[in-house]
Amino acid sequence: MTDDRELPLEEAAALVGVPDQFQRLWTPHRMAYIQAGPQPLRDACPFCAAPDMSDEDGLIVARGRTCYVLLNLFPYNSGHLLVCPYRHISQYDEATAEEVTEIGALTQRGMTVLRAVSSCDGFNIGMNQGHVAGAGIDGHLHQHIVPRWTADANFFPIIAKTKALPQLLGEVRRTVADAWHA
C-alpha cells in the first residue's frame, strides 16, 4: 500500500548490500528489450504497425504525406529519431522520388527540432540496409537521426554494452512533437 507522501531520496551507499563508491544508474525500461529479444521484430513490422497507432503509443512525432518520424524504441541517445516511408520497402533504391524528397525534408526538420529542444552538438545520420549492414529491422527502410553531444559517450557502451539515457521515451516524444509543430 502506498500513499501520496513524497519519500526521501537515499544515498546508494546506505542501501542494502555492501556500501561502495558506485552510484547506481537505474534504466528499468531496458528490461522490456532484454526480455523480448529480437523475436517480436521478426513477427511483425513495427514500422508498418506504428502509423495505425496513436502518436503517443507509436512514438510518432510527425506525419508527412509519404513518410513519418518516430522515436527509436531502443535509442542510442535520447531523441534518436527514425524517418520511415509508410510503404514497406527495404532498400533506398526502391523508394519513389517523392519518398526520397520527404525523407530528406523530414531529416532536415528533425535535425532543426532536436538542436532546438536538446542543444545537441552534432548528429549521426544514416541507413543500415540489410541484416549484414547492421539493420535491426531490415525489411522496412528507415533513416536514423542520432543527436550527439560533446563527451556524450563514456565507458558504458564499450565495457558494459550499456547506454545511459537520461529521459523517458514518452517525455522525449512529447518535447520533440510539440517543438515539431510549433
Short mmCIF file of C-alpha atoms in Angstrom, two decimals:
data_model
loop_
_atom_site.label_atom_id
_atom_site.label_comp_id
_atom_site.label_asym_id
_atom_site.label_seq_id
_atom_site.Cartn_x
_atom_site.Cartn_y
_atom_site.Cartn_z
CA MET A 1 0.00 0.00 0.00
CA THR A 2 1.36 3.41 -0.94
CA ASP A 3 0.34 6.90 -0.02
CA ASP A 4 0.83 10.25 -1.68
CA ARG A 5 3.63 11.42 0.61
CA GLU A 6 6.94 12.02 -1.07
CA LEU A 7 9.60 9.57 0.06
CA PRO A 8 13.07 10.89 0.82
CA LEU A 9 15.92 10.02 -1.54
CA GLU A 10 18.50 7.65 -0.13
CA GLU A 11 22.18 7.54 -0.92
CA ALA A 12 23.20 4.35 -2.70
CA ALA A 13 25.83 3.60 -0.04
CA ALA A 14 23.07 3.47 2.60
CA LEU A 15 21.01 0.83 0.79
CA VAL A 16 21.05 -2.91 1.43
CA GLY A 17 24.28 -4.57 0.39
CA VAL A 18 27.92 -3.76 0.74
CA PRO A 19 28.50 0.02 0.61
CA ASP A 20 30.82 1.11 -2.18
CA GLN A 21 31.79 4.20 -4.15
CA PHE A 22 29.50 3.44 -7.10
CA GLN A 23 26.40 5.42 -7.94
CA ARG A 24 23.54 3.40 -9.38
CA LEU A 25 22.03 4.29 -12.74
CA TRP A 26 18.64 2.62 -12.99
CA THR A 27 17.26 2.07 -16.50
CA PRO A 28 14.32 -0.30 -15.98
CA HIS A 29 12.82 0.44 -19.42
CA ARG A 30 15.68 -1.55 -20.97
CA MET A 31 14.30 -4.73 -19.38
CA ALA A 32 11.50 -4.83 -21.99
CA TYR A 33 14.14 -5.03 -24.73
CA ILE A 34 16.22 -7.62 -22.89
CA GLN A 35 13.26 -9.87 -22.09
CA ALA A 36 11.62 -9.60 -25.52
CA GLY A 37 14.74 -10.29 -27.53
CA PRO A 38 14.61 -9.90 -31.32
CA GLN A 39 11.62 -12.20 -31.98
CA PRO A 40 8.81 -9.56 -31.83
CA LEU A 41 10.63 -7.58 -34.52
CA ARG A 42 10.63 -10.66 -36.74
CA ASP A 43 6.94 -11.50 -36.19
CA ALA A 44 5.53 -8.17 -37.39
CA CYS A 45 6.98 -5.00 -38.86
CA PRO A 46 6.89 -2.28 -36.19
CA PHE A 47 7.25 0.42 -38.87
CA CYS A 48 4.10 -0.80 -40.62
CA ALA A 49 2.21 -1.02 -37.29
CA ALA A 50 3.22 2.37 -35.82
CA PRO A 51 1.19 4.60 -38.20
CA ASP A 52 -2.01 2.77 -37.18
CA MET A 53 -1.40 3.60 -33.51
CA SER A 54 -1.92 6.88 -31.71
CA ASP A 55 1.13 9.14 -31.97
CA GLU A 56 1.86 8.55 -28.27
CA ASP A 57 1.66 4.75 -28.50
CA GLY A 58 3.60 4.63 -31.78
CA LEU A 59 6.18 7.18 -30.52
CA ILE A 60 5.42 9.24 -33.65
CA VAL A 61 6.50 12.87 -33.56
CA ALA A 62 5.46 13.91 -37.08
CA ARG A 63 3.50 12.53 -40.04
CA GLY A 64 4.13 13.51 -43.64
CA ARG A 65 2.46 12.55 -46.88
CA THR A 66 4.66 9.54 -47.76
CA CYS A 67 6.84 9.24 -44.65
CA TYR A 68 6.69 9.75 -40.90
CA VAL A 69 9.08 10.33 -38.00
CA LEU A 70 9.16 8.38 -34.75
CA LEU A 71 11.45 7.84 -31.79
CA ASN A 72 13.60 4.74 -31.82
CA LEU A 73 12.17 2.36 -29.21
CA PHE A 74 15.72 1.28 -28.32
CA PRO A 75 17.68 4.53 -28.83
CA TYR A 76 21.41 5.08 -29.00
CA ASN A 77 20.86 8.53 -27.44
CA SER A 78 17.89 10.47 -26.11
CA GLY A 79 15.99 11.94 -29.05
CA HIS A 80 17.12 9.23 -31.52
CA LEU A 81 14.65 9.62 -34.40
CA LEU A 82 13.79 7.38 -37.33
CA VAL A 83 12.36 8.58 -40.65
CA CYS A 84 10.30 5.84 -42.34
CA PRO A 85 8.26 5.64 -45.52
CA TYR A 86 4.73 4.36 -44.94
CA ARG A 87 5.32 1.78 -47.68
CA HIS A 88 7.02 -1.44 -46.65
CA ILE A 89 10.19 -1.31 -48.75
CA SER A 90 13.62 -2.47 -47.67
CA GLN A 91 16.10 -0.57 -49.83
CA TYR A 92 16.65 3.10 -50.58
CA ASP A 93 16.67 2.48 -54.32
CA GLU A 94 13.10 1.12 -54.06
CA ALA A 95 11.85 4.48 -52.75
CA THR A 96 9.96 6.80 -55.09
CA ALA A 97 11.31 10.27 -55.86
CA GLU A 98 8.58 11.70 -53.60
CA GLU A 99 9.61 9.41 -50.71
CA VAL A 100 13.30 10.29 -51.15
CA THR A 101 12.44 14.00 -51.11
CA GLU A 102 10.30 13.66 -48.00
CA ILE A 103 12.88 11.52 -46.18
CA GLY A 104 15.37 14.34 -46.78
CA ALA A 105 12.99 17.12 -45.74
CA LEU A 106 11.90 15.29 -42.57
CA THR A 107 15.53 14.55 -41.72
CA GLN A 108 16.41 18.26 -42.01
CA ARG A 109 13.39 19.23 -39.90
CA GLY A 110 14.30 16.58 -37.32
CA MET A 111 17.81 17.99 -37.01
CA THR A 112 16.44 21.52 -36.55
CA VAL A 113 13.96 20.39 -33.89
CA LEU A 114 16.48 18.26 -31.98
CA ARG A 115 19.00 21.09 -31.99
CA ALA A 116 16.32 23.43 -30.56
CA VAL A 117 14.99 21.11 -27.84
CA SER A 118 18.18 19.35 -26.76
CA SER A 119 21.07 21.68 -27.67
CA CYS A 120 22.93 18.81 -29.31
CA ASP A 121 26.34 19.48 -30.84
CA GLY A 122 26.07 17.19 -33.87
CA PHE A 123 24.35 14.19 -35.45
CA ASN A 124 24.92 10.73 -36.81
CA ILE A 125 22.60 10.26 -39.79
CA GLY A 126 22.35 7.15 -41.89
CA MET A 127 20.67 3.99 -43.10
CA ASN A 128 21.73 0.43 -42.48
CA GLN A 129 20.26 -1.60 -45.34
CA GLY A 130 20.16 -5.34 -44.94
CA HIS A 131 20.96 -7.51 -41.94
CA VAL A 132 24.60 -7.80 -42.99
CA ALA A 133 24.87 -3.97 -42.89
CA GLY A 134 23.57 -3.80 -39.32
CA ALA A 135 19.87 -3.16 -39.87
CA GLY A 136 17.94 -4.40 -36.85
CA ILE A 137 14.74 -4.24 -38.90
CA ASP A 138 15.96 -4.94 -42.39
CA GLY A 139 12.60 -5.33 -44.10
CA HIS A 140 11.49 -1.71 -43.76
CA LEU A 141 13.64 1.22 -44.86
CA HIS A 142 14.38 3.77 -42.14
CA GLN A 143 16.88 6.57 -41.65
CA HIS A 144 18.45 7.24 -38.25
CA ILE A 145 18.89 10.73 -36.83
CA VAL A 146 21.01 10.37 -33.69
CA PRO A 147 21.71 13.56 -31.73
CA ARG A 148 25.22 13.79 -30.28
CA TRP A 149 26.75 15.95 -27.57
CA THR A 150 30.38 16.67 -26.82
CA ALA A 151 31.55 13.91 -24.46
CA ASP A 152 28.21 12.03 -24.64
CA ALA A 153 29.95 8.67 -24.88
CA ASN A 154 31.68 7.09 -21.94
CA PHE A 155 32.84 3.62 -20.93
CA PHE A 156 29.32 2.12 -20.71
CA PRO A 157 28.85 1.24 -24.39
CA ILE A 158 32.37 -0.16 -24.68
CA ILE A 159 32.81 -2.06 -21.42
CA ALA A 160 29.29 -2.84 -20.23
CA LYS A 161 27.38 -2.85 -23.54
CA THR A 162 25.01 -0.38 -21.84
CA LYS A 163 23.78 3.05 -22.90
CA ALA A 164 22.60 5.52 -20.27
CA LEU A 165 19.56 7.52 -21.39
CA PRO A 166 18.58 10.45 -19.18
CA GLN A 167 14.95 10.82 -20.35
CA LEU A 168 11.97 8.51 -20.72
CA LEU A 169 10.71 7.94 -24.27
CA GLY A 170 7.29 9.48 -23.57
CA GLU A 171 8.85 12.70 -22.32
CA VAL A 172 11.19 12.91 -25.32
CA ARG A 173 8.34 12.21 -27.77
CA ARG A 174 6.17 14.94 -26.24
CA THR A 175 9.01 17.50 -26.28
CA VAL A 176 10.03 16.77 -29.89
CA ALA A 177 6.44 16.57 -31.19
CA ASP A 178 5.49 19.86 -29.50
CA ALA A 179 8.54 21.62 -30.99
CA TRP A 180 7.98 20.00 -34.42
CA HIS A 181 4.55 21.56 -34.73
CA ALA A 182 5.43 24.90 -33.12
#
